[in-house]
Every structure is written in structure tokens, then in C-alpha cells.
PDB file of C-alpha atoms in Angstrom:
ATOM      1  CA  UNK E   1      19.673   7.477 -24.908  1.00 37.00           C
ATOM      2  CA  UNK E   2      17.770   5.183 -27.088  1.00 37.00           C
ATOM      3  CA  UNK E   3      17.686   6.271 -30.775  1.00 36.00           C
ATOM      4  CA  UNK E   4      16.296   3.062 -32.385  1.00 36.00           C
ATOM      5  CA  UNK E   5      13.214   4.033 -34.574  1.00 36.00           C
ATOM      6  CA  UNK E   6       9.942   2.687 -33.298  1.00 38.00           C
ATOM      7  CA  UNK E   7       8.253   0.359 -35.612  1.00 37.00           C
ATOM      8  CA  UNK E   8       4.605   1.066 -34.906  1.00 36.00           C
ATOM      9  CA  UNK E   9       1.772   1.893 -37.264  1.00 36.00           C
ATOM     10  CA  UNK E  10       1.222   5.159 -35.608  1.00 45.00           C
ATOM     11  CA  UNK E  11       3.478   7.227 -33.364  1.00 46.00           C
ATOM     12  CA  UNK E  12       1.741   9.957 -31.523  1.00 50.00           C
ATOM     13  CA  UNK E  13       2.773  13.580 -32.264  1.00 49.00           C
ATOM     14  CA  UNK E  14       3.168  15.221 -28.892  1.00 47.00           C
ATOM     15  CA  UNK E  15       2.718  18.637 -30.350  1.00 43.00           C
ATOM     16  CA  UNK E  16      -0.768  17.548 -31.487  1.00 45.00           C
ATOM     17  CA  UNK E  17      -1.941  15.173 -28.741  1.00 50.00           C
ATOM     18  CA  UNK E  18      -1.884  16.881 -25.389  1.00 83.00           C
ATOM     19  CA  UNK E  19      -1.043  13.837 -23.311  1.00 91.00           C
ATOM     20  CA  UNK E  20       1.382  13.188 -20.628  1.00 96.00           C
ATOM     21  CA  UNK E  21       3.427  10.074 -21.388  1.00 97.00           C
ATOM     22  CA  UNK E  22       4.688   7.842 -18.430  1.00 97.00           C
ATOM     23  CA  UNK E  23       7.216   5.167 -18.948  1.00 98.00           C
ATOM     24  CA  UNK E  24       7.485   2.304 -16.423  1.00 98.00           C
ATOM     25  CA  UNK E  25      11.151   1.508 -16.382  1.00 97.00           C
ATOM     26  CA  UNK E  26      10.690  -1.647 -14.118  1.00 95.00           C
ATOM     27  CA  UNK E  27       8.140  -4.438 -14.386  1.00 91.00           C
ATOM     28  CA  UNK E  28       4.647  -3.279 -14.669  1.00 91.00           C
ATOM     29  CA  UNK E  29       2.865  -6.356 -13.276  1.00 91.00           C
ATOM     30  CA  UNK E  30       4.063  -5.783  -9.699  1.00 89.00           C
ATOM     31  CA  UNK E  31       2.115  -3.427  -7.335  1.00 89.00           C
ATOM     32  CA  UNK E  32       1.646  -0.530  -7.409  1.00 91.00           C
ATOM     33  CA  UNK E  33       2.521  -0.393 -11.055  1.00 94.00           C
ATOM     34  CA  UNK E  34      -0.175  -2.923 -12.024  1.00 93.00           C
ATOM     35  CA  UNK E  35      -2.803  -0.359 -10.769  1.00 93.00           C
ATOM     36  CA  UNK E  36      -1.609   2.018 -13.418  1.00 94.00           C
ATOM     37  CA  UNK E  37      -3.069  -0.060 -16.142  1.00 94.00           C
ATOM     38  CA  UNK E  38      -2.148   0.257 -19.789  1.00 94.00           C
ATOM     39  CA  UNK E  39      -2.391   3.310 -21.836  1.00 96.00           C
ATOM     40  CA  UNK E  40      -5.167   5.621 -20.185  1.00 96.00           C
ATOM     41  CA  UNK E  41      -7.299   2.580 -19.081  1.00 96.00           C
ATOM     42  CA  UNK E  42      -6.840   3.116 -15.280  1.00 95.00           C
ATOM     43  CA  UNK E  43      -7.609   6.761 -15.500  1.00 94.00           C
ATOM     44  CA  UNK E  44     -10.741   6.152 -17.359  1.00 95.00           C
ATOM     45  CA  UNK E  45     -11.824   3.217 -15.153  1.00 95.00           C
ATOM     46  CA  UNK E  46     -11.377   5.168 -11.897  1.00 92.00           C
ATOM     47  CA  UNK E  47     -13.088   8.351 -13.344  1.00 93.00           C
ATOM     48  CA  UNK E  48     -10.038  10.397 -12.624  1.00 92.00           C
ATOM     49  CA  UNK E  49     -10.294  14.258 -12.802  1.00 89.00           C
ATOM     50  CA  UNK E  50      -7.401  14.251 -15.322  1.00 90.00           C
ATOM     51  CA  UNK E  51      -7.344  11.537 -17.865  1.00 92.00           C
ATOM     52  CA  UNK E  52      -4.745  12.694 -20.287  1.00 94.00           C
ATOM     53  CA  UNK E  53      -1.992  10.353 -19.057  1.00 95.00           C
ATOM     54  CA  UNK E  54      -0.700   7.396 -20.994  1.00 97.00           C
ATOM     55  CA  UNK E  55       1.175   4.617 -19.374  1.00 97.00           C
ATOM     56  CA  UNK E  56       3.458   2.148 -21.189  1.00 97.00           C
ATOM     57  CA  UNK E  57       6.505  -0.009 -20.252  1.00 97.00           C
ATOM     58  CA  UNK E  58       7.816   0.080 -23.810  1.00 97.00           C
ATOM     59  CA  UNK E  59      11.027   2.045 -23.731  1.00 96.00           C
ATOM     60  CA  UNK E  60      11.070   2.330 -27.565  1.00 96.00           C
ATOM     61  CA  UNK E  61       7.490   3.910 -27.663  1.00 97.00           C
ATOM     62  CA  UNK E  62       9.238   7.099 -28.660  1.00 96.00           C
ATOM     63  CA  UNK E  63      12.537   7.329 -30.615  1.00 94.00           C
ATOM     64  CA  UNK E  64      14.142   9.010 -27.698  1.00 95.00           C
ATOM     65  CA  UNK E  65      13.654   8.637 -23.903  1.00 96.00           C
ATOM     66  CA  UNK E  66      13.480  12.374 -23.496  1.00 95.00           C
ATOM     67  CA  UNK E  67      10.130  12.363 -25.121  1.00 96.00           C
ATOM     68  CA  UNK E  68       8.539  10.851 -22.045  1.00 97.00           C
ATOM     69  CA  UNK E  69       7.191  13.315 -19.489  1.00 97.00           C
ATOM     70  CA  UNK E  70       7.916  10.964 -16.543  1.00 97.00           C
ATOM     71  CA  UNK E  71       9.782   7.647 -15.984  1.00 98.00           C
ATOM     72  CA  UNK E  72       8.644   5.712 -13.052  1.00 98.00           C
ATOM     73  CA  UNK E  73      10.660   3.192 -11.009  1.00 97.00           C
ATOM     74  CA  UNK E  74       9.026   0.387  -8.775  1.00 96.00           C
ATOM     75  CA  UNK E  75      10.559   0.398  -5.339  1.00 94.00           C
ATOM     76  CA  UNK E  76      10.542  -3.491  -5.263  1.00 93.00           C
ATOM     77  CA  UNK E  77      12.947  -3.511  -8.173  1.00 94.00           C
ATOM     78  CA  UNK E  78      15.004  -0.388  -7.704  1.00 93.00           C
ATOM     79  CA  UNK E  79      17.562  -1.910  -5.230  1.00 87.00           C
ATOM     80  CA  UNK E  80      18.314  -4.703  -7.764  1.00 91.00           C
ATOM     81  CA  UNK E  81      19.095  -2.491 -10.665  1.00 94.00           C
ATOM     82  CA  UNK E  82      22.561  -2.158 -11.936  1.00 93.00           C
ATOM     83  CA  UNK E  83      23.496   1.705 -12.212  1.00 93.00           C
ATOM     84  CA  UNK E  84      24.514   1.010 -15.773  1.00 94.00           C
ATOM     85  CA  UNK E  85      20.941   0.023 -16.707  1.00 95.00           C
ATOM     86  CA  UNK E  86      19.430   3.335 -15.479  1.00 95.00           C
ATOM     87  CA  UNK E  87      18.362   6.032 -18.029  1.00 94.00           C
ATOM     88  CA  UNK E  88      21.219   8.528 -18.783  1.00 89.00           C
ATOM     89  CA  UNK E  89      20.295  12.164 -18.477  1.00 88.00           C
ATOM     90  CA  UNK E  90      16.891  13.858 -18.545  1.00 91.00           C
ATOM     91  CA  UNK E  91      15.248  17.020 -19.724  1.00 93.00           C
ATOM     92  CA  UNK E  92      14.614  19.848 -17.339  1.00 92.00           C
ATOM     93  CA  UNK E  93      10.810  19.060 -17.532  1.00 93.00           C
ATOM     94  CA  UNK E  94      11.081  15.245 -17.230  1.00 97.00           C
ATOM     95  CA  UNK E  95      10.377  13.765 -13.867  1.00 97.00           C
ATOM     96  CA  UNK E  96      11.811  10.440 -12.384  1.00 98.00           C
ATOM     97  CA  UNK E  97       9.247   9.007  -9.972  1.00 97.00           C
ATOM     98  CA  UNK E  98       9.952   6.520  -7.179  1.00 97.00           C
ATOM     99  CA  UNK E  99       6.819   4.355  -6.569  1.00 96.00           C
ATOM    100  CA  UNK E 100       6.463   1.905  -3.744  1.00 94.00           C
ATOM    101  CA  UNK E 101       3.843   0.190  -1.623  1.00 93.00           C
ATOM    102  CA  UNK E 102       6.024  -2.161   0.348  1.00 92.00           C
ATOM    103  CA  UNK E 103       7.921  -1.330   3.475  1.00 93.00           C
ATOM    104  CA  UNK E 104      11.228   0.333   3.058  1.00 93.00           C
ATOM    105  CA  UNK E 105      12.534  -2.140   5.666  1.00 94.00           C
ATOM    106  CA  UNK E 106      11.844  -5.022   3.335  1.00 93.00           C
ATOM    107  CA  UNK E 107      12.973  -3.193   0.116  1.00 93.00           C
ATOM    108  CA  UNK E 108      15.606  -0.743   1.107  1.00 93.00           C
ATOM    109  CA  UNK E 109      17.169   1.681  -1.509  1.00 92.00           C
ATOM    110  CA  UNK E 110      20.595   2.845  -0.247  1.00 89.00           C
ATOM    111  CA  UNK E 111      22.769   3.176  -3.350  1.00 88.00           C
ATOM    112  CA  UNK E 112      24.739   6.351  -3.677  1.00 91.00           C
ATOM    113  CA  UNK E 113      23.823   6.572  -7.436  1.00 92.00           C
ATOM    114  CA  UNK E 114      20.206   7.238  -6.223  1.00 94.00           C
ATOM    115  CA  UNK E 115      21.243  10.389  -4.290  1.00 94.00           C
ATOM    116  CA  UNK E 116      19.257  13.203  -5.900  1.00 93.00           C
ATOM    117  CA  UNK E 117      17.988  10.807  -8.597  1.00 95.00           C
ATOM    118  CA  UNK E 118      14.277  10.923  -8.081  1.00 96.00           C
ATOM    119  CA  UNK E 119      12.206  14.065  -8.546  1.00 97.00           C
ATOM    120  CA  UNK E 120       8.968  12.810  -7.036  1.00 97.00           C
ATOM    121  CA  UNK E 121       7.889   9.990  -4.605  1.00 96.00           C
ATOM    122  CA  UNK E 122       4.712   7.987  -4.760  1.00 96.00           C
ATOM    123  CA  UNK E 123       4.560   5.832  -1.647  1.00 95.00           C
ATOM    124  CA  UNK E 124       2.551   5.168   1.501  1.00 94.00           C
ATOM    125  CA  UNK E 125       4.468   7.706   3.371  1.00 94.00           C
ATOM    126  CA  UNK E 126       2.263  10.692   4.419  1.00 93.00           C
ATOM    127  CA  UNK E 127       4.786  13.244   3.059  1.00 94.00           C
ATOM    128  CA  UNK E 128       5.119  11.708  -0.387  1.00 95.00           C
ATOM    129  CA  UNK E 129       4.549  13.950  -3.283  1.00 96.00           C
ATOM    130  CA  UNK E 130       1.710  11.582  -4.314  1.00 92.00           C
ATOM    131  CA  UNK E 131       0.516   9.182  -1.774  1.00 91.00           C
ATOM    132  CA  UNK E 132      -0.326   5.509  -2.423  1.00 87.00           C
ATOM    133  CA  UNK E 133      -2.354   4.374   0.497  1.00 84.00           C
ATOM    134  CA  UNK E 134      -3.778   1.171   1.879  1.00 91.00           C
ATOM    135  CA  UNK E 135      -6.273   3.084   3.985  1.00 92.00           C
ATOM    136  CA  UNK E 136      -8.093   6.430   3.555  1.00 91.00           C
ATOM    137  CA  UNK E 137     -10.365   7.798   6.275  1.00 90.00           C
ATOM    138  CA  UNK E 138     -13.286  10.050   5.419  1.00 89.00           C
ATOM    139  CA  UNK E 139     -15.511  12.270   7.525  1.00 87.00           C
ATOM    140  CA  UNK E 140     -19.226  12.111   7.514  1.00 84.00           C
ATOM    141  CA  UNK E 141     -19.286  14.549   4.615  1.00 87.00           C
ATOM    142  CA  UNK E 142     -17.124  12.258   2.445  1.00 90.00           C
ATOM    143  CA  UNK E 143     -14.080  14.280   2.707  1.00 90.00           C
ATOM    144  CA  UNK E 144     -10.711  12.520   3.042  1.00 89.00           C
ATOM    145  CA  UNK E 145      -9.103  13.445   6.312  1.00 90.00           C
ATOM    146  CA  UNK E 146      -6.407  10.803   6.965  1.00 92.00           C
ATOM    147  CA  UNK E 147      -3.738   9.737   6.739  1.00 93.00           C
ATOM    148  CA  UNK E 148      -2.300  13.195   7.121  1.00 91.00           C
ATOM    149  CA  UNK E 149       0.563  14.941   8.917  1.00 90.00           C
ATOM    150  CA  UNK E 150      -1.813  17.032  10.948  1.00 89.00           C
ATOM    151  CA  UNK E 151      -5.147  15.232  11.411  1.00 89.00           C
ATOM    152  CA  UNK E 152      -8.077  16.862  13.186  1.00 84.00           C
ATOM    153  CA  UNK E 153     -10.087  14.087  14.654  1.00 86.00           C
ATOM    154  CA  UNK E 154     -13.625  14.736  16.043  1.00 81.00           C
ATOM    155  CA  UNK E 155     -13.469  14.628  19.827  1.00 81.00           C
ATOM    156  CA  UNK E 156     -17.273  14.257  20.393  1.00 83.00           C
ATOM    157  CA  UNK E 157     -18.755  11.020  19.351  1.00 82.00           C
ATOM    158  CA  UNK E 158     -22.419   9.961  19.094  1.00 85.00           C
ATOM    159  CA  UNK E 159     -23.457   7.204  21.598  1.00 91.00           C
ATOM    160  CA  UNK E 160     -23.579   3.743  20.227  1.00 91.00           C
ATOM    161  CA  UNK E 161     -26.923   2.113  19.596  1.00 94.00           C
ATOM    162  CA  UNK E 162     -28.456  -0.544  21.839  1.00 95.00           C
ATOM    163  CA  UNK E 163     -28.290  -2.884  18.860  1.00 94.00           C
ATOM    164  CA  UNK E 164     -24.491  -2.345  18.742  1.00 94.00           C
ATOM    165  CA  UNK E 165     -24.199  -2.994  22.388  1.00 94.00           C
ATOM    166  CA  UNK E 166     -25.915  -6.311  22.108  1.00 94.00           C
ATOM    167  CA  UNK E 167     -23.712  -7.182  19.185  1.00 93.00           C
ATOM    168  CA  UNK E 168     -20.509  -6.485  21.250  1.00 95.00           C
ATOM    169  CA  UNK E 169     -21.767  -8.177  24.390  1.00 95.00           C
ATOM    170  CA  UNK E 170     -22.350 -11.383  22.442  1.00 95.00           C
ATOM    171  CA  UNK E 171     -18.589 -11.781  21.674  1.00 97.00           C
ATOM    172  CA  UNK E 172     -16.943 -14.688  23.539  1.00 96.00           C
ATOM    173  CA  UNK E 173     -13.291 -14.740  22.525  1.00 97.00           C
ATOM    174  CA  UNK E 174     -10.340 -12.635  23.197  1.00 97.00           C
ATOM    175  CA  UNK E 175      -8.362 -12.097  19.914  1.00 97.00           C
ATOM    176  CA  UNK E 176      -7.859 -13.376  16.468  1.00 98.00           C
ATOM    177  CA  UNK E 177      -4.972 -13.087  13.936  1.00 97.00           C
ATOM    178  CA  UNK E 178      -5.053 -14.140  10.279  1.00 96.00           C
ATOM    179  CA  UNK E 179      -1.437 -14.590   9.122  1.00 95.00           C
ATOM    180  CA  UNK E 180       0.422 -16.556   6.486  1.00 92.00           C
ATOM    181  CA  UNK E 181       3.916 -14.979   6.624  1.00 93.00           C
ATOM    182  CA  UNK E 182       5.381 -16.684   9.647  1.00 95.00           C
ATOM    183  CA  UNK E 183       9.008 -15.399   9.794  1.00 95.00           C
ATOM    184  CA  UNK E 184       9.165 -11.499   9.669  1.00 96.00           C
ATOM    185  CA  UNK E 185      11.595  -8.792  10.123  1.00 94.00           C
ATOM    186  CA  UNK E 186       9.373  -7.197  12.696  1.00 96.00           C
ATOM    187  CA  UNK E 187       9.374 -10.580  14.625  1.00 96.00           C
ATOM    188  CA  UNK E 188       5.709 -10.121  15.367  1.00 97.00           C
ATOM    189  CA  UNK E 189       5.349 -13.828  15.648  1.00 97.00           C
ATOM    190  CA  UNK E 190       7.608 -13.787  18.789  1.00 97.00           C
ATOM    191  CA  UNK E 191       5.572 -11.089  20.373  1.00 96.00           C
ATOM    192  CA  UNK E 192       2.404 -13.266  19.828  1.00 97.00           C
ATOM    193  CA  UNK E 193       4.044 -16.085  21.659  1.00 96.00           C
ATOM    194  CA  UNK E 194       4.746 -13.806  24.627  1.00 96.00           C
ATOM    195  CA  UNK E 195       1.110 -12.556  24.525  1.00 96.00           C
ATOM    196  CA  UNK E 196      -0.126 -16.332  24.530  1.00 96.00           C
ATOM    197  CA  UNK E 197       1.843 -17.040  27.650  1.00 96.00           C
ATOM    198  CA  UNK E 198       0.303 -14.091  29.407  1.00 96.00           C
ATOM    199  CA  UNK E 199      -3.292 -14.897  28.358  1.00 96.00           C
ATOM    200  CA  UNK E 200      -2.865 -18.537  29.247  1.00 95.00           C
ATOM    201  CA  UNK E 201      -3.120 -17.782  33.026  1.00 95.00           C
ATOM    202  CA  UNK E 202      -6.592 -16.174  32.376  1.00 95.00           C
ATOM    203  CA  UNK E 203      -7.540 -19.187  30.176  1.00 95.00           C
ATOM    204  CA  UNK E 204      -7.649 -16.943  27.086  1.00 96.00           C
ATOM    205  CA  UNK E 205      -5.872 -17.209  23.801  1.00 96.00           C
ATOM    206  CA  UNK E 206      -4.954 -15.457  20.554  1.00 97.00           C
ATOM    207  CA  UNK E 207      -6.693 -17.659  17.905  1.00 97.00           C
ATOM    208  CA  UNK E 208      -4.117 -17.858  14.931  1.00 97.00           C
ATOM    209  CA  UNK E 209      -5.621 -18.579  11.557  1.00 97.00           C
ATOM    210  CA  UNK E 210      -3.544 -19.535   8.537  1.00 94.00           C
ATOM    211  CA  UNK E 211      -0.305 -21.363   7.884  1.00 92.00           C
ATOM    212  CA  UNK E 212       1.295 -19.837  10.984  1.00 94.00           C
ATOM    213  CA  UNK E 213      -1.397 -21.217  13.442  1.00 94.00           C
ATOM    214  CA  UNK E 214      -3.603 -24.128  14.281  1.00 94.00           C
ATOM    215  CA  UNK E 215      -6.866 -22.766  12.730  1.00 96.00           C
ATOM    216  CA  UNK E 216      -7.934 -22.366   9.225  1.00 94.00           C
ATOM    217  CA  UNK E 217      -9.969 -19.874   7.332  1.00 92.00           C
ATOM    218  CA  UNK E 218      -8.977 -19.738   3.666  1.00 89.00           C
ATOM    219  CA  UNK E 219      -8.604 -16.431   1.817  1.00 86.00           C
ATOM    220  CA  UNK E 220     -11.077 -17.688  -0.754  1.00 90.00           C
ATOM    221  CA  UNK E 221     -13.776 -17.319   2.015  1.00 90.00           C
ATOM    222  CA  UNK E 222     -12.664 -13.891   3.243  1.00 91.00           C
ATOM    223  CA  UNK E 223     -16.044 -12.643   4.063  1.00 93.00           C
ATOM    224  CA  UNK E 224     -16.775 -15.718   6.333  1.00 94.00           C
ATOM    225  CA  UNK E 225     -13.407 -15.060   7.990  1.00 94.00           C
ATOM    226  CA  UNK E 226     -14.095 -11.550   8.761  1.00 95.00           C
ATOM    227  CA  UNK E 227     -17.546 -12.551  10.000  1.00 96.00           C
ATOM    228  CA  UNK E 228     -15.815 -14.648  12.659  1.00 96.00           C
ATOM    229  CA  UNK E 229     -14.023 -11.468  13.848  1.00 97.00           C
ATOM    230  CA  UNK E 230     -17.266  -9.489  13.853  1.00 97.00           C
ATOM    231  CA  UNK E 231     -19.267 -12.108  15.799  1.00 97.00           C
ATOM    232  CA  UNK E 232     -16.619 -13.706  18.127  1.00 97.00           C
ATOM    233  CA  UNK E 233     -13.607 -11.600  18.890  1.00 98.00           C
ATOM    234  CA  UNK E 234     -13.088  -8.516  21.027  1.00 97.00           C
ATOM    235  CA  UNK E 235      -9.621  -7.828  19.632  1.00 98.00           C
ATOM    236  CA  UNK E 236      -7.883  -8.402  16.268  1.00 98.00           C
ATOM    237  CA  UNK E 237      -4.003  -8.304  15.899  1.00 98.00           C
ATOM    238  CA  UNK E 238      -3.095  -5.798  13.051  1.00 97.00           C
ATOM    239  CA  UNK E 239       0.563  -6.574  13.015  1.00 96.00           C
ATOM    240  CA  UNK E 240       2.886  -5.409  10.282  1.00 96.00           C
ATOM    241  CA  UNK E 241       5.659  -7.700   8.950  1.00 95.00           C
ATOM    242  CA  UNK E 242       8.291  -4.950   9.149  1.00 95.00           C
ATOM    243  CA  UNK E 243       8.894  -1.606  10.668  1.00 95.00           C
ATOM    244  CA  UNK E 244       8.880   1.553   8.586  1.00 94.00           C
ATOM    245  CA  UNK E 245       7.568   5.152   8.966  1.00 94.00           C
ATOM    246  CA  UNK E 246       3.932   5.531   8.009  1.00 95.00           C
ATOM    247  CA  UNK E 247       3.770   1.898   7.010  1.00 95.00           C
ATOM    248  CA  UNK E 248       0.178   0.793   7.918  1.00 95.00           C
ATOM    249  CA  UNK E 249      -1.583  -1.709   5.797  1.00 94.00           C
ATOM    250  CA  UNK E 250      -5.065  -3.007   5.345  1.00 92.00           C
ATOM    251  CA  UNK E 251      -4.643  -5.283   8.348  1.00 94.00           C
ATOM    252  CA  UNK E 252      -5.807  -2.335  10.482  1.00 95.00           C
ATOM    253  CA  UNK E 253      -9.212  -2.262   8.703  1.00 94.00           C
ATOM    254  CA  UNK E 254      -9.874  -5.946   9.364  1.00 95.00           C
ATOM    255  CA  UNK E 255     -10.386  -4.803  12.923  1.00 96.00           C
ATOM    256  CA  UNK E 256     -12.156  -1.563  12.391  1.00 94.00           C
ATOM    257  CA  UNK E 257     -14.605  -2.907   9.859  1.00 95.00           C
ATOM    258  CA  UNK E 258     -15.633  -5.818  11.916  1.00 96.00           C
ATOM    259  CA  UNK E 259     -16.305  -4.412  15.389  1.00 96.00           C
ATOM    260  CA  UNK E 260     -13.065  -5.390  16.980  1.00 97.00           C
ATOM    261  CA  UNK E 261     -10.449  -3.369  18.775  1.00 97.00           C
ATOM    262  CA  UNK E 262      -7.088  -3.329  16.683  1.00 97.00           C
ATOM    263  CA  UNK E 263      -3.990  -4.283  18.479  1.00 97.00           C
ATOM    264  CA  UNK E 264      -1.334  -2.612  16.421  1.00 96.00           C
ATOM    265  CA  UNK E 265       2.444  -3.472  16.029  1.00 95.00           C
ATOM    266  CA  UNK E 266       4.395  -1.190  13.876  1.00 93.00           C
ATOM    267  CA  UNK E 267       6.447   2.130  13.908  1.00 93.00           C
ATOM    268  CA  UNK E 268       3.842   4.343  12.360  1.00 93.00           C
ATOM    269  CA  UNK E 269       2.111   7.165  14.185  1.00 93.00           C
ATOM    270  CA  UNK E 270      -1.341   5.586  14.199  1.00 93.00           C
ATOM    271  CA  UNK E 271      -2.952   8.810  15.371  1.00 91.00           C
ATOM    272  CA  UNK E 272      -2.478  10.261  11.821  1.00 89.00           C
TER     273      UNK E 272
END
């Protein structure tokens, strides 16, 4: 445990200030830790129901690590940590939190020293203690309904408008894919090659934009790129770069928000 005194002008007295102190054990500038902000800033900015949390990456903020209410570990860094660099011991009320937004296939955590190490999880998985999500679906009343283990989707839909029918009928191209990561663990790029061969006999193509294809649409002009999907393409390839349970990123919304049918490639249960 750290016992070096903290040289700060003012050290909070936890018996006076009713705050929950969270220590980021690993680098704070990598997502999702960068969303946590510094101090209480993120809780204030997002108008959170509870704003009595204070975030820091300063391990010497208190004279003893046991004074932190929670210690958070970024999943992208956890696999690289030497067991000797982990905090030793914890109080009965202190929580160790595993936070991750990246696929567990790309950043696996398999060390035996982590067995029973974490108290809570904060990830994209639906059954996490706290969920970090790329996507949240709301019903017409503004209530979040998905992702969830047991989703109750409405089975009766209102008919689409004539205006929307015209918009959809004006599309002329088969499918688009925006991609910059060309060699992936999911081998999605090989799947697209097979689809291209099948479409060729019908004089159709998957138009690949970015460094992995022949077409260009820079991220700096994202709105214009999405407009192409909305106006030109029937389908959009929402392919993940790796396979992991519940791992579904914002690629799915590129299709859904731009009047295209998503073609998905991943191991998540997309119905939930």
C-alpha cells in the first residue's frame, strides 16, 4: 500500500465531504476512461442523477489506497500489467472495476491472477454490472429498451409514408462499406471478397470506401458520407473487426439512421 504523504494544498476529509472517490489505475486518456473526465466534471456535464463521484488517476491523492471507494482498470491495458504492479489488498467496501469498450477478442484478459480480482464490470456486455454501450434503443416514450437480455420489441408497426417510399425507390446501388482497418481477426475483408464475386454476376458491387477500398469519403466529411448511404444504397455492411459476445458497435447505426438495411457480421445476438 502507498503511505507517502500527499503534497497538496488541500486534502479532502472523507468524513466531511460525502463523495465517492474513484481511482483510475491505468491510463485515463484511452476510452472508455476518457469519458469519465476529471474530478466530477463528466457527472456535471452529463447532468447525471448522482454527481457525488470524484475521478482521478493520481494514486497519491490519498495517503493510502484504501481510502478510494473504487479502483478502475481499463481493459485495453489490463492484459499488459505485471501482477506485481497491481494494488495489494482492499477493504471490504472497496470495489475493483473492470472497464472496457473494445472486443475481448482483441484484448483478452486470461491471467490466473485476475480470477476473482474484479468486483464489478463496466463493459458493452448486456449482463455487465454497469453497461458501456455504443448503441441504446428507445421506445416512442423515450424509455430505453435495448440492448437487454430480454427485449420486448413491438410487433405491430405503422405503415411507412409515401414520401419514404419515394426516397427508398430512388436508391440505385446495392451496398456500401466504410472501412479503414483492412486486416481483422474476424476476417470480414475475406467475406466481402466472396460477396463481391457473387454480386458480379448480377452486375452489382459492394462499394468499399476508405483505405481498404477504391472509393474515398473522408471522416472529416462524415455527414456527406452518410448522405451517400441515405440517397444511394439499399444495404450497408455493418461488420465488426472481431467476434465477441454482445459486441455491436456504432457501425450498425450507420445503416439504421440512413434508411439502409444493415448486413451484420458478428457473434452478438442482434435481436437484443
